[in-house]
């Protein structure tokens, strides 16, 4: 079978006139009937004829060949734009210049569902070589009228063929290298996927640890709240204790003042006692003197009298205390025996009233 490449473009505008281009050149036009309108919805099927809405396909009406760069634009392209698209060739991306009006893109069509024996082919390098070979054949055909031109053209064609063969070999070698690189890349992708799975596992573990840590933080926060509450209670008790301490300090100050006063009173009492001791010593000296001249005295027992009344009687007052006189007094006067031999004077009686009530 002989294969041919045909590039067809159809443009239409608001005038209802459609222009047909073949390989970049205008080949005809047609006008749609008035009143015909396109409605929304429907199916666009490539490579087959739909005898009913989206179905009723006939296997005898299958398209056999290659489709490439099928695009639908939202504006009518000019002849120069159509020629530009054709001249750029299959392997160009000149149509991307019109992306703002390219409503249906070939890249989008390639992503749609397919049925039948359909395969994608990257034929740009081979196509260029095929086009160049076709040009060489045309040159050979055009130069058959002249032997010299044919010979020269044959030589040139042979050279070109050799170059193209060399280029083809290089392309094959490149394709082989590319295949090997693709294999390596696939291996690397598998390894990367394995590492990603491991990373995901670690992330899950880390997430679990974070959840546990969050739980511990919540527990710690609760404990801190409880501790803060206890601290507040402790602070309250400390304030009360501090207030109590202030009261105790005030009481201590009062007590110290009282102690100082008591100490002062004790000092006065010591002084009084010292004076009394001096007086006692003086009395003892007087008793010693009196004993020397004492010859005796008549005693009589006194009853129904107080201590002090008895001492003021003639038998005791201004007399020297003797054992006979002490025997007359009641037993509760036992402290008087320490003053035996002392003259009973008003001063002595007042002393007893003060320290021996």
PDB file of N, CA, C and O in Angstrom, residues 238-288:
ATOM      1  N   UNK A 238      -0.477  31.559 102.951  1.00  0.00           N
ATOM      2  CA  UNK A 238       0.702  32.361 103.295  1.00  0.00           C
ATOM      3  C   UNK A 238       0.304  33.778 103.708  1.00  0.00           C
ATOM      4  O   UNK A 238       0.876  34.352 104.636  1.00  0.00           O
ATOM      5  N   UNK A 239      -0.697  34.313 102.947  1.00  0.00           N
ATOM      6  CA  UNK A 239      -1.163  35.652 103.320  1.00  0.00           C
ATOM      7  C   UNK A 239      -1.755  35.649 104.724  1.00  0.00           C
ATOM      8  O   UNK A 239      -1.506  36.568 105.526  1.00  0.00           O
ATOM      9  N   UNK A 240      -2.569  34.584 104.990  1.00  0.00           N
ATOM     10  CA  UNK A 240      -3.130  34.480 106.340  1.00  0.00           C
ATOM     11  C   UNK A 240      -2.017  34.323 107.373  1.00  0.00           C
ATOM     12  O   UNK A 240      -2.056  34.945 108.449  1.00  0.00           O
ATOM     13  N   UNK A 241      -1.033  33.464 107.032  1.00  0.00           N
ATOM     14  CA  UNK A 241       0.088  33.242 107.962  1.00  0.00           C
ATOM     15  C   UNK A 241       0.868  34.527 108.176  1.00  0.00           C
ATOM     16  O   UNK A 241       1.287  34.845 109.306  1.00  0.00           O
ATOM     17  N   UNK A 242       1.067  35.265 107.059  1.00  0.00           N
ATOM     18  CA  UNK A 242       1.794  36.530 107.174  1.00  0.00           C
ATOM     19  C   UNK A 242       1.046  37.505 108.084  1.00  0.00           C
ATOM     20  O   UNK A 242       1.651  38.185 108.925  1.00  0.00           O
ATOM     21  N   UNK A 243      -0.309  37.532 107.884  1.00  0.00           N
ATOM     22  CA  UNK A 243      -1.107  38.397 108.747  1.00  0.00           C
ATOM     23  C   UNK A 243      -1.012  37.958 110.200  1.00  0.00           C
ATOM     24  O   UNK A 243      -0.876  38.775 111.125  1.00  0.00           O
ATOM     25  N   UNK A 244      -1.061  36.596 110.390  1.00  0.00           N
ATOM     26  CA  UNK A 244      -0.935  36.065 111.755  1.00  0.00           C
ATOM     27  C   UNK A 244       0.437  36.394 112.337  1.00  0.00           C
ATOM     28  O   UNK A 244       0.562  36.724 113.524  1.00  0.00           O
ATOM     29  N   UNK A 245       1.464  36.305 111.490  1.00  0.00           N
ATOM     30  CA  UNK A 245       2.816  36.630 111.960  1.00  0.00           C
ATOM     31  C   UNK A 245       2.896  38.091 112.381  1.00  0.00           C
ATOM     32  O   UNK A 245       3.566  38.426 113.375  1.00  0.00           O
ATOM     33  N   UNK A 246       2.217  38.948 111.583  1.00  0.00           N
ATOM     34  CA  UNK A 246       2.220  40.359 111.966  1.00  0.00           C
ATOM     35  C   UNK A 246       1.559  40.543 113.319  1.00  0.00           C
ATOM     36  O   UNK A 246       2.034  41.323 114.164  1.00  0.00           O
ATOM     37  N   UNK A 247       0.422  39.791 113.501  1.00  0.00           N
ATOM     38  CA  UNK A 247      -0.242  39.882 114.800  1.00  0.00           C
ATOM     39  C   UNK A 247       0.671  39.355 115.905  1.00  0.00           C
ATOM     40  O   UNK A 247       0.744  39.923 117.003  1.00  0.00           O
ATOM     41  N   UNK A 248       1.358  38.205 115.612  1.00  0.00           N
ATOM     42  CA  UNK A 248       2.277  37.632 116.612  1.00  0.00           C
ATOM     43  C   UNK A 248       3.400  38.602 116.920  1.00  0.00           C
ATOM     44  O   UNK A 248       3.801  38.774 118.087  1.00  0.00           O
ATOM     45  N   UNK A 249       3.917  39.269 115.845  1.00  0.00           N
ATOM     46  CA  UNK A 249       4.993  40.238 116.073  1.00  0.00           C
ATOM     47  C   UNK A 249       4.499  41.393 116.952  1.00  0.00           C
ATOM     48  O   UNK A 249       5.228  41.873 117.834  1.00  0.00           O
ATOM     49  N   UNK A 250       3.247  41.811 116.653  1.00  0.00           N
ATOM     50  CA  UNK A 250       2.692  42.891 117.483  1.00  0.00           C
ATOM     51  C   UNK A 250       2.562  42.424 118.935  1.00  0.00           C
ATOM     52  O   UNK A 250       2.909  43.160 119.873  1.00  0.00           O
ATOM     53  N   UNK A 251       2.050  41.150 119.106  1.00  0.00           N
ATOM     54  CA  UNK A 251       1.925  40.603 120.461  1.00  0.00           C
ATOM     55  C   UNK A 251       3.292  40.462 121.112  1.00  0.00           C
ATOM     56  O   UNK A 251       3.452  40.700 122.317  1.00  0.00           O
ATOM     57  N   UNK A 252       4.293  40.026 120.277  1.00  0.00           N
ATOM     58  CA  UNK A 252       5.650  39.900 120.824  1.00  0.00           C
ATOM     59  C   UNK A 252       6.174  41.256 121.276  1.00  0.00           C
ATOM     60  O   UNK A 252       6.859  41.360 122.301  1.00  0.00           O
ATOM     61  N   UNK A 253       5.862  42.265 120.452  1.00  0.00           N
ATOM     62  CA  UNK A 253       6.314  43.609 120.854  1.00  0.00           C
ATOM     63  C   UNK A 253       5.698  44.008 122.189  1.00  0.00           C
ATOM     64  O   UNK A 253       6.371  44.564 123.076  1.00  0.00           O
ATOM     65  N   UNK A 254       4.370  43.693 122.304  1.00  0.00           N
ATOM     66  CA  UNK A 254       3.703  43.997 123.575  1.00  0.00           C
ATOM     67  C   UNK A 254       4.326  43.185 124.712  1.00  0.00           C
ATOM     68  O   UNK A 254       4.584  43.702 125.812  1.00  0.00           O
ATOM     69  N   UNK A 255       4.568  41.874 124.398  1.00  0.00           N
ATOM     70  CA  UNK A 255       5.162  40.998 125.430  1.00  0.00           C
ATOM     71  C   UNK A 255       6.541  41.484 125.828  1.00  0.00           C
ATOM     72  O   UNK A 255       6.910  41.479 127.013  1.00  0.00           O
ATOM     73  N   UNK A 256       7.343  41.899 124.794  1.00  0.00           N
ATOM     74  CA  UNK A 256       8.686  42.409 125.102  1.00  0.00           C
ATOM     75  C   UNK A 256       8.576  43.643 125.983  1.00  0.00           C
ATOM     76  O   UNK A 256       9.347  43.827 126.957  1.00  0.00           O
ATOM     77  N   UNK A 257       7.584  44.509 125.629  1.00  0.00           N
ATOM     78  CA  UNK A 257       7.399  45.709 126.453  1.00  0.00           C
ATOM     79  C   UNK A 257       7.028  45.318 127.883  1.00  0.00           C
ATOM     80  O   UNK A 257       7.549  45.886 128.854  1.00  0.00           O
ATOM     81  N   UNK A 258       6.104  44.294 127.962  1.00  0.00           N
ATOM     82  CA  UNK A 258       5.712  43.841 129.304  1.00  0.00           C
ATOM     83  C   UNK A 258       6.894  43.219 130.040  1.00  0.00           C
ATOM     84  O   UNK A 258       7.064  43.408 131.259  1.00  0.00           O
ATOM     85  N   UNK A 259       7.703  42.430 129.300  1.00  0.00           N
ATOM     86  CA  UNK A 259       8.887  41.824 129.920  1.00  0.00           C
ATOM     87  C   UNK A 259       9.856  42.892 130.410  1.00  0.00           C
ATOM     88  O   UNK A 259      10.466  42.764 131.493  1.00  0.00           O
ATOM     89  N   UNK A 260      10.003  43.925 129.555  1.00  0.00           N
ATOM     90  CA  UNK A 260      10.896  45.010 129.984  1.00  0.00           C
ATOM     91  C   UNK A 260      10.363  45.663 131.264  1.00  0.00           C
ATOM     92  O   UNK A 260      11.129  45.976 132.185  1.00  0.00           O
ATOM     93  N   UNK A 261       9.006  45.868 131.274  1.00  0.00           N
ATOM     94  CA  UNK A 261       8.407  46.455 132.481  1.00  0.00           C
ATOM     95  C   UNK A 261       8.565  45.531 133.671  1.00  0.00           C
ATOM     96  O   UNK A 261       8.879  45.964 134.796  1.00  0.00           O
ATOM     97  N   UNK A 262       8.342  44.195 133.407  1.00  0.00           N
ATOM     98  CA  UNK A 262       8.510  43.215 134.488  1.00  0.00           C
ATOM     99  C   UNK A 262       9.938  43.201 135.003  1.00  0.00           C
ATOM    100  O   UNK A 262      10.192  43.104 136.210  1.00  0.00           O
ATOM    101  N   UNK A 263      10.873  43.290 134.012  1.00  0.00           N
ATOM    102  CA  UNK A 263      12.295  43.312 134.409  1.00  0.00           C
ATOM    103  C   UNK A 263      12.582  44.549 135.270  1.00  0.00           C
ATOM    104  O   UNK A 263      13.324  44.484 136.264  1.00  0.00           O
ATOM    105  N   UNK A 264      11.932  45.647 134.867  1.00  0.00           N
ATOM    106  CA  UNK A 264      12.120  46.871 135.644  1.00  0.00           C
ATOM    107  C   UNK A 264      11.550  46.705 137.057  1.00  0.00           C
ATOM    108  O   UNK A 264      12.165  47.101 138.050  1.00  0.00           O
ATOM    109  N   UNK A 265      10.318  46.057 137.090  1.00  0.00           N
ATOM    110  CA  UNK A 265       9.700  45.811 138.397  1.00  0.00           C
ATOM    111  C   UNK A 265      10.556  44.880 139.242  1.00  0.00           C
ATOM    112  O   UNK A 265      10.689  45.057 140.457  1.00  0.00           O
ATOM    113  N   UNK A 266      11.116  43.832 138.605  1.00  0.00           N
ATOM    114  CA  UNK A 266      11.999  42.915 139.332  1.00  0.00           C
ATOM    115  C   UNK A 266      13.218  43.638 139.873  1.00  0.00           C
ATOM    116  O   UNK A 266      13.695  43.348 140.991  1.00  0.00           O
ATOM    117  N   UNK A 267      13.733  44.566 139.049  1.00  0.00           N
ATOM    118  CA  UNK A 267      14.909  45.316 139.504  1.00  0.00           C
ATOM    119  C   UNK A 267      14.554  46.145 140.739  1.00  0.00           C
ATOM    120  O   UNK A 267      15.325  46.216 141.713  1.00  0.00           O
ATOM    121  N   UNK A 268      13.326  46.743 140.672  1.00  0.00           N
ATOM    122  CA  UNK A 268      12.895  47.512 141.846  1.00  0.00           C
ATOM    123  C   UNK A 268      12.727  46.605 143.061  1.00  0.00           C
ATOM    124  O   UNK A 268      13.082  46.968 144.175  1.00  0.00           O
ATOM    125  N   UNK A 269      12.142  45.370 142.757  1.00  0.00           N
ATOM    126  CA  UNK A 269      11.965  44.424 143.872  1.00  0.00           C
ATOM    127  C   UNK A 269      13.302  44.009 144.454  1.00  0.00           C
ATOM    128  O   UNK A 269      13.461  43.886 145.687  1.00  0.00           O
ATOM    129  N   UNK A 270      14.292  43.789 143.582  1.00  0.00           N
ATOM    130  CA  UNK A 270      15.639  43.430 144.083  1.00  0.00           C
ATOM    131  C   UNK A 270      16.183  44.553 144.973  1.00  0.00           C
ATOM    132  O   UNK A 270      16.804  44.309 146.032  1.00  0.00           O
ATOM    133  N   UNK A 271      15.964  45.764 144.483  1.00  0.00           N
ATOM    134  CA  UNK A 271      16.464  46.890 145.283  1.00  0.00           C
ATOM    135  C   UNK A 271      15.786  46.920 146.656  1.00  0.00           C
ATOM    136  O   UNK A 271      16.434  47.145 147.697  1.00  0.00           O
ATOM    137  N   UNK A 272      14.421  46.689 146.632  1.00  0.00           N
ATOM    138  CA  UNK A 272      13.698  46.667 147.915  1.00  0.00           C
ATOM    139  C   UNK A 272      14.207  45.556 148.809  1.00  0.00           C
ATOM    140  O   UNK A 272      14.369  45.731 150.038  1.00  0.00           O
ATOM    141  N   UNK A 273      14.430  44.356 148.198  1.00  0.00           N
ATOM    142  CA  UNK A 273      14.942  43.239 148.991  1.00  0.00           C
ATOM    143  C   UNK A 273      16.317  43.548 149.570  1.00  0.00           C
ATOM    144  O   UNK A 273      16.635  43.185 150.723  1.00  0.00           O
ATOM    145  N   UNK A 274      17.139  44.183 148.748  1.00  0.00           N
ATOM    146  CA  UNK A 274      18.480  44.541 149.242  1.00  0.00           C
ATOM    147  C   UNK A 274      18.358  45.503 150.419  1.00  0.00           C
ATOM    148  O   UNK A 274      19.080  45.380 151.420  1.00  0.00           O
ATOM    149  N   UNK A 275      17.449  46.479 150.305  1.00  0.00           N
ATOM    150  CA  UNK A 275      17.253  47.410 151.412  1.00  0.00           C
ATOM    151  C   UNK A 275      16.757  46.666 152.652  1.00  0.00           C
ATOM    152  O   UNK A 275      17.180  46.946 153.783  1.00  0.00           O
ATOM    153  N   UNK A 276      15.828  45.690 152.379  1.00  0.00           N
ATOM    154  CA  UNK A 276      15.289  44.916 153.510  1.00  0.00           C
ATOM    155  C   UNK A 276      16.381  44.110 154.193  1.00  0.00           C
ATOM    156  O   UNK A 276      16.448  44.014 155.434  1.00  0.00           O
ATOM    157  N   UNK A 277      17.258  43.517 153.353  1.00  0.00           N
ATOM    158  CA  UNK A 277      18.365  42.737 153.925  1.00  0.00           C
ATOM    159  C   UNK A 277      19.267  43.630 154.785  1.00  0.00           C
ATOM    160  O   UNK A 277      19.764  43.222 155.848  1.00  0.00           O
ATOM    161  N   UNK A 278      19.466  44.829 154.264  1.00  0.00           N
ATOM    162  CA  UNK A 278      20.297  45.765 155.064  1.00  0.00           C
ATOM    163  C   UNK A 278      19.610  46.049 156.394  1.00  0.00           C
ATOM    164  O   UNK A 278      20.254  46.069 157.456  1.00  0.00           O
ATOM    165  N   UNK A 279      18.269  46.254 156.318  1.00  0.00           N
ATOM    166  CA  UNK A 279      17.527  46.519 157.544  1.00  0.00           C
ATOM    167  C   UNK A 279      17.587  45.323 158.494  1.00  0.00           C
ATOM    168  O   UNK A 279      17.698  45.485 159.719  1.00  0.00           O
ATOM    169  N   UNK A 280      17.473  44.100 157.867  1.00  0.00           N
ATOM    170  CA  UNK A 280      17.545  42.905 158.701  1.00  0.00           C
ATOM    171  C   UNK A 280      18.891  42.810 159.401  1.00  0.00           C
ATOM    172  O   UNK A 280      18.989  42.468 160.589  1.00  0.00           O
ATOM    173  N   UNK A 281      19.922  43.110 158.634  1.00  0.00           N
ATOM    174  CA  UNK A 281      21.271  43.067 159.260  1.00  0.00           C
ATOM    175  C   UNK A 281      21.359  44.079 160.403  1.00  0.00           C
ATOM    176  O   UNK A 281      21.960  43.797 161.476  1.00  0.00           O
ATOM    177  N   UNK A 282      20.758  45.257 160.187  1.00  0.00           N
ATOM    178  CA  UNK A 282      20.781  46.264 161.251  1.00  0.00           C
ATOM    179  C   UNK A 282      20.014  45.760 162.476  1.00  0.00           C
ATOM    180  O   UNK A 282      20.419  45.961 163.624  1.00  0.00           O
ATOM    181  N   UNK A 283      18.829  45.073 162.178  1.00  0.00           N
ATOM    182  CA  UNK A 283      18.037  44.536 163.282  1.00  0.00           C
ATOM    183  C   UNK A 283      18.815  43.478 164.053  1.00  0.00           C
ATOM    184  O   UNK A 283      18.726  43.385 165.277  1.00  0.00           O
ATOM    185  N   UNK A 284      19.534  42.634 163.272  1.00  0.00           N
ATOM    186  CA  UNK A 284      20.327  41.594 163.953  1.00  0.00           C
ATOM    187  C   UNK A 284      21.369  42.226 164.874  1.00  0.00           C
ATOM    188  O   UNK A 284      21.635  41.717 165.974  1.00  0.00           O
ATOM    189  N   UNK A 285      21.955  43.332 164.428  1.00  0.00           N
ATOM    190  CA  UNK A 285      22.940  44.002 165.273  1.00  0.00           C
ATOM    191  C   UNK A 285      22.257  44.542 166.535  1.00  0.00           C
ATOM    192  O   UNK A 285      22.817  44.455 167.638  1.00  0.00           O
ATOM    193  N   UNK A 286      21.033  45.096 166.338  1.00  0.00           N
ATOM    194  CA  UNK A 286      20.309  45.613 167.494  1.00  0.00           C
ATOM    195  C   UNK A 286      19.959  44.481 168.460  1.00  0.00           C
ATOM    196  O   UNK A 286      20.016  44.644 169.692  1.00  0.00           O
ATOM    197  N   UNK A 287      19.571  43.264 167.874  1.00  0.00           N
ATOM    198  CA  UNK A 287      19.215  42.131 168.727  1.00  0.00           C
ATOM    199  C   UNK A 287      20.396  41.703 169.556  1.00  0.00           C
ATOM    200  O   UNK A 287      20.273  41.371 170.743  1.00  0.00           O
ATOM    201  N   UNK A 288      21.550  41.695 168.924  1.00  0.00           N
ATOM    202  CA  UNK A 288      22.751  41.294 169.659  1.00  0.00           C
ATOM    203  C   UNK A 288      22.991  42.222 170.849  1.00  0.00           C
ATOM    204  O   UNK A 288      23.370  41.778 171.937  1.00  0.00           O
TER     205      UNK A 288
END
